CSV table of C-alpha atoms and ligand atoms in Angstrom, one decimal:
chain,number,residue,atom,x,y,z
A,1,MET,CA,261.3,54.9,75.0
A,2,VAL,CA,258.3,54.2,76.6
A,3,THR,CA,258.0,53.3,80.4
A,4,ALA,CA,254.6,52.1,82.0
A,5,PHE,CA,253.6,51.3,85.6
A,6,ALA,CA,251.0,48.7,86.8
A,7,PRO,CA,250.3,48.3,90.3
A,8,GLY,CA,249.8,45.0,92.3
A,9,LYS,CA,246.8,44.0,94.4
A,10,CYS,CA,245.6,43.0,97.6
A,11,ILE,CA,242.3,40.9,98.1
A,12,LEU,CA,240.4,42.3,101.1
A,13,PHE,CA,237.9,39.7,100.9
A,14,GLY,CA,236.4,36.7,99.1
A,15,GLU,CA,239.5,34.8,98.1
A,16,HIS,CA,238.6,30.9,97.5
A,17,ALA,CA,234.9,31.9,97.8
A,18,VAL,CA,235.3,33.6,94.6
A,19,VAL,CA,235.8,30.4,92.8
A,20,TYR,CA,232.4,29.1,93.8
A,21,GLY,CA,230.7,32.4,92.5
A,22,GLN,CA,230.9,34.5,95.6
A,23,PRO,CA,231.9,38.1,95.3
A,24,ALA,CA,235.8,39.1,95.9
A,25,VAL,CA,237.1,42.7,96.8
A,26,ALA,CA,240.5,43.7,95.8
A,27,VAL,CA,242.3,47.3,96.1
A,28,SER,CA,245.3,48.2,94.0
A,29,ILE,CA,248.5,48.8,96.1
A,30,ASP,CA,251.1,51.4,95.5
A,31,ALA,CA,254.0,49.3,94.8
A,32,GLY,CA,253.8,47.5,91.4
A,33,VAL,CA,255.9,46.7,88.1
A,34,GLU,CA,257.6,49.2,85.7
A,35,VAL,CA,258.2,48.1,82.3
A,36,THR,CA,260.6,50.1,79.9
A,37,ILE,CA,260.8,49.2,76.3
A,38,SER,CA,262.9,51.0,73.4
A,39,GLU,CA,263.7,50.1,70.3
A,40,SER,CA,267.1,48.5,69.6
A,41,ASN,CA,268.8,46.2,66.9
A,42,LYS,CA,268.4,43.0,69.0
A,43,TRP,CA,265.8,41.4,71.6
A,44,SER,CA,266.7,41.4,75.3
A,45,LEU,CA,265.3,41.4,78.6
A,46,GLU,CA,267.1,42.9,81.4
A,47,GLY,CA,270.5,43.0,79.3
A,48,MET,CA,270.0,39.4,78.3
A,49,PRO,CA,269.0,37.7,75.0
A,50,PHE,CA,265.3,37.5,75.2
A,51,GLU,CA,263.9,33.8,75.2
A,52,PRO,CA,260.1,34.2,74.3
A,53,SER,CA,259.3,30.5,75.7
A,54,ARG,CA,260.9,31.7,79.1
A,55,HIS,CA,258.4,34.6,79.4
A,56,PRO,CA,255.2,33.6,78.3
A,57,HIS,CA,253.3,36.7,79.6
A,58,ILE,CA,255.6,39.1,77.7
A,59,SER,CA,255.9,37.0,74.4
A,60,HIS,CA,251.9,36.4,74.2
A,61,ILE,CA,251.5,40.4,74.5
A,62,ILE,CA,254.0,41.1,72.1
A,63,ASN,CA,253.3,38.3,69.3
A,64,ASP,CA,249.8,37.2,69.8
A,65,ILE,CA,247.8,40.4,71.0
A,66,PHE,CA,250.0,43.1,69.3
A,67,GLN,CA,251.3,40.9,66.5
A,68,TYR,CA,254.3,43.2,66.7
A,69,SER,CA,256.5,43.4,63.8
A,70,GLY,CA,258.5,46.3,64.4
A,71,SER,CA,262.3,46.8,65.3
A,72,PRO,CA,263.6,44.3,68.3
A,73,LEU,CA,262.9,45.9,71.7
A,74,GLU,CA,265.1,46.2,74.7
A,75,ILE,CA,262.8,45.3,77.6
A,76,ASP,CA,263.6,46.3,81.2
A,77,VAL,CA,261.5,45.5,84.2
A,78,LYS,CA,261.6,46.8,87.8
A,79,SER,CA,259.2,45.3,90.4
A,80,GLY,CA,258.4,46.5,93.8
A,81,LEU,CA,256.2,43.4,94.3
A,82,PHE,CA,257.2,40.1,96.2
A,83,SER,CA,256.8,37.5,93.6
A,84,ALA,CA,254.6,34.4,94.1
A,85,ALA,CA,253.2,36.6,96.9
A,86,GLY,CA,249.6,36.8,95.9
A,87,LEU,CA,250.1,40.4,95.1
A,88,GLY,CA,249.5,40.1,91.5
A,89,SER,CA,252.9,40.6,90.2
A,90,SER,CA,252.5,38.5,86.9
A,91,ALA,CA,249.2,40.7,86.2
A,92,ALA,CA,251.1,44.0,86.8
A,93,LEU,CA,253.8,42.8,84.5
A,94,SER,CA,251.5,41.9,82.1
A,95,ASN,CA,249.6,45.1,82.2
A,96,SER,CA,252.5,47.4,82.2
A,97,MET,CA,254.1,45.5,79.3
A,98,GLY,CA,250.6,45.8,77.4
A,99,ALA,CA,250.5,49.7,78.1
A,100,ALA,CA,254.2,50.3,77.1
A,101,LEU,CA,253.8,48.4,73.7
A,102,HIS,CA,250.3,50.2,73.1
A,103,HIS,CA,251.9,53.6,73.7
A,104,LEU,CA,255.0,52.7,71.5
A,105,THR,CA,252.8,51.4,68.6
A,106,LYS,CA,249.8,53.8,69.0
A,107,PRO,CA,251.1,56.9,70.8
A,108,GLU,CA,248.3,59.1,69.6
A,109,GLU,CA,245.5,56.8,71.2
A,110,PRO,CA,244.9,57.0,74.9
A,111,LEU,CA,245.3,53.9,77.0
A,112,ASP,CA,242.0,52.2,77.1
A,113,LEU,CA,242.0,50.5,80.8
A,114,ILE,CA,239.4,48.0,80.1
A,115,SER,CA,241.1,46.6,76.8
A,116,LEU,CA,244.1,46.8,79.0
A,117,ALA,CA,242.6,44.5,81.8
A,118,ARG,CA,241.5,42.2,78.8
A,119,ILE,CA,244.9,42.1,77.3
A,120,GLY,CA,246.3,41.1,80.9
A,121,HIS,CA,243.8,38.6,81.5
A,122,SER,CA,244.6,37.0,78.1
A,123,ALA,CA,248.2,36.8,79.0
A,124,GLU,CA,247.4,35.3,82.4
A,125,ALA,CA,245.3,32.7,80.9
A,126,ASN,CA,247.7,31.8,78.3
A,127,ALA,CA,250.5,31.2,80.8
A,128,GLN,CA,248.3,29.4,83.1
A,129,LYS,CA,246.7,26.7,80.9
A,130,GLY,CA,243.5,28.7,80.5
A,131,ARG,CA,242.8,29.0,84.3
A,132,ALA,CA,242.9,32.9,85.4
A,133,SER,CA,240.3,34.7,87.4
A,134,PRO,CA,240.4,38.4,86.1
A,135,THR,CA,240.7,39.7,89.7
A,136,ASP,CA,244.4,40.7,89.5
A,137,THR,CA,244.6,42.0,86.0
A,138,ALA,CA,241.4,44.0,86.3
A,139,THR,CA,242.4,45.4,89.7
A,140,SER,CA,245.8,46.4,88.5
A,141,ALA,CA,244.5,47.9,85.5
A,142,LEU,CA,241.7,50.1,86.8
A,143,GLY,CA,243.1,50.7,90.2
A,144,GLY,CA,241.1,51.7,93.4
A,145,CYS,CA,238.5,49.1,94.5
A,146,VAL,CA,237.3,46.3,92.3
A,147,VAL,CA,234.6,43.7,93.0
A,148,VAL,CA,234.6,40.6,90.8
A,149,SER,CA,231.7,38.4,90.8
A,150,GLY,CA,229.4,35.9,89.1
A,151,GLU,CA,226.6,38.6,89.3
A,152,ARG,CA,226.5,42.1,89.4
A,153,VAL,CA,226.9,43.4,92.9
A,154,GLU,CA,224.5,45.9,94.4
A,155,GLY,CA,226.1,49.6,95.3
A,156,THR,CA,228.9,49.1,92.8
A,157,GLU,CA,229.5,50.8,89.3
A,158,HIS,CA,229.4,48.1,86.7
A,159,ILE,CA,232.5,48.5,84.3
A,160,PHE,CA,232.9,45.4,82.2
A,161,ASP,CA,232.0,41.5,81.9
A,162,SER,CA,234.7,39.1,81.2
A,163,THR,CA,234.5,35.5,79.9
A,164,LEU,CA,237.2,32.7,79.7
A,165,GLU,CA,237.1,29.4,78.0
A,166,THR,CA,238.8,27.1,80.6
A,167,PRO,CA,239.6,23.4,80.5
A,168,GLU,CA,236.5,23.2,82.9
A,169,GLY,CA,234.4,24.8,80.6
A,170,SER,CA,233.3,28.7,80.2
A,171,ARG,CA,233.4,31.3,82.9
A,172,SER,CA,232.0,34.6,83.1
A,173,TRP,CA,232.7,37.4,85.7
A,174,SER,CA,231.3,40.7,86.4
A,175,ILE,CA,233.8,43.4,87.3
A,176,CYS,CA,232.5,46.4,89.1
A,177,ARG,CA,234.1,49.2,90.9
A,178,ALA,CA,233.5,50.4,94.5
A,179,ALA,CA,233.8,54.0,95.7
A,180,LEU,CA,236.4,54.3,98.3
A,181,PRO,CA,236.0,57.3,100.6
A,182,GLU,CA,238.7,59.5,101.6
A,183,LEU,CA,241.1,57.4,103.8
A,184,GLU,CA,243.6,59.8,104.9
A,185,ASP,CA,244.8,58.2,108.3
A,186,ILE,CA,244.4,54.4,107.1
A,187,TRP,CA,247.0,51.9,105.6
A,188,ILE,CA,247.3,48.6,104.7
A,189,VAL,CA,250.4,46.7,105.6
A,190,LEU,CA,251.4,43.3,103.7
A,191,GLY,CA,253.3,40.8,105.3
A,192,PHE,CA,255.2,38.4,103.2
A,193,THR,CA,255.8,35.0,104.8
A,194,GLY,CA,258.7,34.3,102.5
A,195,ILE,CA,257.0,31.2,101.3
A,196,GLY,CA,255.6,31.1,97.8
A,197,SER,CA,251.9,31.1,97.7
A,198,PRO,CA,250.9,28.0,95.3
A,199,THR,CA,247.3,29.1,93.9
A,200,GLY,CA,246.4,26.0,92.0
A,201,LYS,CA,247.4,23.6,94.9
A,202,MET,CA,245.4,25.7,97.5
A,203,VAL,CA,242.3,26.0,95.4
A,204,ALA,CA,242.6,22.1,94.5
A,205,GLY,CA,242.9,21.6,98.2
A,206,VAL,CA,239.8,23.5,99.1
A,207,SER,CA,237.8,21.4,96.4
A,208,GLU,CA,238.9,18.4,97.8
A,209,LEU,CA,238.0,19.4,101.5
A,210,ILE,CA,234.6,20.2,100.3
A,211,GLU,CA,234.1,16.9,98.5
A,212,ARG,CA,235.0,15.0,101.9
A,213,GLU,CA,233.1,17.4,104.1
A,214,PRO,CA,230.3,19.2,102.2
A,215,GLN,CA,229.3,21.2,105.3
A,216,ARG,CA,232.4,23.3,104.6
A,217,MET,CA,230.2,25.0,101.9
A,218,ASP,CA,228.8,26.9,104.8
A,219,ASP,CA,232.2,28.6,105.3
A,220,ILE,CA,232.3,29.5,101.4
A,221,ARG,CA,228.8,31.0,101.9
A,222,ALA,CA,229.9,32.9,104.9
A,223,ILE,CA,232.7,34.4,103.3
A,224,GLY,CA,230.5,35.5,100.7
A,225,GLU,CA,228.3,37.4,103.4
A,226,ILE,CA,231.2,38.6,105.1
A,227,THR,CA,232.4,40.1,101.9
A,228,SER,CA,229.2,42.2,101.3
A,229,SER,CA,229.2,43.4,104.8
A,230,GLY,CA,232.9,44.6,104.8
A,231,LEU,CA,232.1,46.3,101.3
A,232,GLU,CA,229.4,48.1,102.8
A,233,SER,CA,231.5,49.1,105.8
A,234,LEU,CA,234.1,50.3,103.3
A,235,SER,CA,231.7,52.4,101.4
A,236,GLU,CA,230.8,54.1,104.4
A,237,GLY,CA,234.3,54.8,105.7
A,238,ASN,CA,233.6,52.5,108.8
A,239,MET,CA,237.0,51.2,109.2
A,240,GLU,CA,236.4,49.4,112.4
A,241,GLY,CA,233.7,47.5,110.7
A,242,VAL,CA,236.0,46.6,107.7
A,243,GLY,CA,238.6,45.5,110.2
A,244,LEU,CA,236.0,43.1,112.2
A,245,ALA,CA,234.9,41.7,108.8
A,246,MET,CA,238.5,40.9,107.9
A,247,ASN,CA,239.2,39.0,111.1
A,248,SER,CA,235.9,37.1,110.7
A,249,CYS,CA,236.9,36.3,107.1
A,250,HIS,CA,240.3,35.0,108.3
A,251,GLU,CA,238.6,32.6,110.7
A,252,ARG,CA,236.6,31.2,107.7
A,253,LEU,CA,239.7,30.8,105.7
A,254,ARG,CA,241.3,28.9,108.4
A,255,ASN,CA,238.3,26.7,108.6
A,256,ILE,CA,238.9,25.7,104.8
A,257,GLY,CA,242.3,24.9,105.5
A,258,VAL,CA,244.3,27.5,103.8
A,259,SER,CA,246.2,29.3,106.6
A,260,CYS,CA,249.5,28.2,107.8
A,261,PRO,CA,251.5,28.6,110.9
A,262,GLU,CA,253.8,31.4,109.2
A,263,ILE,CA,250.7,33.5,108.4
A,264,GLU,CA,249.0,32.8,111.8
A,265,GLY,CA,252.5,34.1,113.6
A,266,LEU,CA,252.6,37.4,111.3
A,267,ILE,CA,248.7,37.9,112.4
A,268,SER,CA,249.2,37.3,116.0
A,269,ALA,CA,252.2,39.6,115.8
A,270,VAL,CA,250.1,42.8,114.4
A,271,GLN,CA,246.8,42.2,116.1
A,272,ASN,CA,247.7,44.8,118.8
A,273,HIS,CA,248.0,47.6,116.3
A,274,SER,CA,245.5,46.4,113.7
A,275,LEU,CA,241.9,47.3,113.1
A,276,GLY,CA,241.7,43.6,111.4
A,277,ALA,CA,244.1,41.3,110.1
A,278,LYS,CA,243.9,38.2,107.5
A,279,LEU,CA,245.7,36.3,105.0
A,280,THR,CA,245.4,37.6,101.3
A,281,GLY,CA,245.4,35.6,98.3
A,282,ALA,CA,245.6,31.9,98.1
A,283,GLY,CA,247.3,31.3,101.4
A,284,GLY,CA,249.3,28.2,102.3
A,285,GLY,CA,252.3,31.0,102.4
A,286,GLY,CA,252.3,34.3,100.3
A,287,CYS,CA,251.0,37.5,102.3
A,288,MET,CA,248.8,38.3,105.1
A,289,VAL,CA,247.3,41.8,105.3
A,290,SER,CA,246.7,44.2,108.3
A,291,LEU,CA,244.4,47.2,108.2
A,292,THR,CA,246.0,49.8,110.5
A,293,ARG,CA,246.3,53.5,111.5
A,294,HIS,CA,249.8,52.7,112.6
A,295,PRO,CA,251.5,51.3,109.6
A,296,ARG,CA,255.3,51.7,110.9
A,297,ARG,CA,254.6,50.0,114.1
A,298,VAL,CA,252.7,47.2,112.0
A,299,ALA,CA,255.8,46.9,109.5
A,300,GLU,CA,257.9,46.7,112.6
A,301,CYS,CA,256.1,43.8,114.2
A,302,ILE,CA,255.9,42.0,110.9
A,303,GLU,CA,259.8,42.4,110.5
A,304,ILE,CA,260.4,41.2,114.4
A,305,ALA,CA,258.0,38.2,113.5
A,306,GLY,CA,260.2,37.2,110.4
A,307,GLY,CA,258.0,38.6,107.7
A,308,LYS,CA,258.8,41.1,105.1
A,309,PRO,CA,256.6,44.3,105.1
A,310,LEU,CA,255.0,46.6,102.4
A,311,ILE,CA,253.1,49.5,103.3
A,312,SER,CA,250.4,50.9,101.1
A,313,LYS,CA,247.5,53.1,100.9
A,314,LEU,CA,244.2,51.5,99.6
A,315,GLY,CA,243.1,51.8,96.0
A,316,SER,CA,245.8,54.2,94.6
A,317,GLY,CA,246.0,54.6,90.8
A,318,GLY,CA,246.0,52.0,88.0
A,319,ALA,CA,248.2,51.4,85.1
A,320,ARG,CA,249.7,54.4,83.4
A,321,ILE,CA,252.3,55.6,80.9
A,322,LEU,CA,255.1,57.3,83.0
A,323,PRO,CA,256.4,60.5,82.0
A,324,GLN,CA,260.0,60.3,80.5
B,401,LIG,O1,246.6,34.2,93.2
B,401,LIG,P1,246.3,35.1,94.4
B,401,LIG,O2,247.3,34.6,95.5
B,401,LIG,O3,245.9,36.2,94.1
B,401,LIG,O4,244.7,34.3,94.9
B,401,LIG,C1,244.0,33.9,94.2
B,401,LIG,C2,242.5,34.1,94.8
B,401,LIG,C3,241.8,32.7,94.6
B,401,LIG,O5,240.5,32.9,95.0
B,401,LIG,C4,242.4,31.8,95.7
B,401,LIG,C5,241.7,32.0,93.2
B,401,LIG,C6,241.0,32.7,92.3
B,401,LIG,O6,241.2,32.2,91.1
B,401,LIG,O7,240.3,33.4,92.5
């Protein structure tokens, strides 16, 4: 029996602008997805017969990546993430499945997190018709603070490059790691609106808006600049600066039409107890994130305003095999 864990992620800066080549900064969060696999006499998932077509991430990893031909597997999944909320739950599922199967088939070989990030990205791309940025899978595999961009970003450590053939042509990303200072008294609190975050629809909406109003590219460029200054503040441990950058980033995201009344409601509810707050991920629902020194107070405010809170430290560990 093998159990693996992979964390979810929170985008601190740069969602949507990253689609136009600007950098994005994401941190892994404490909650994630745990997958347990054990050899059995029949294939099952959560105690039910395993139907590969209904679980494209898992079946791609088993059949296409590992070309697994061993005994049938009993697969159990425990998720601590809201799904379709922009927290990278499918990336965390893919990575923990990849890690567990790696350990089952090659117990002597240590888990290589870059290979795992590539496995996860391949599973996401396969399940999303060839369109997936490596942000979620890289952050979940590596843990910590990850910067994804078209070009290498100064002041970060380059980890690997990633290329994907999409229906729109070849796309490339540089995946870097930013060092996080000791952040003893700082937390993020995610607030789920309860509404699914439709990434494809939101990305298409931004592209249509820019076609109609080309001056909106100023907002995209501004998000790129805010991301760089937010990252600089984060590396220096200047959390007030990070919070201000989050607020400015949210204003620009609002300008490009990806906020919604439920996100605005949760953000207003936490403002008095936050260093900064913004939507995180694709928007149109999904989650907002608050940076704070008072996580329980912020979580209460989110609940009172009708959201579901999740408290986390910034950038805890990446994917790993759990001791039995
Ligand atoms: O899928 P989410 O909610 O993690 O957000 C994706 C971030 C976007 O920039 C909106 C899309 C992308 O591919 O980077």
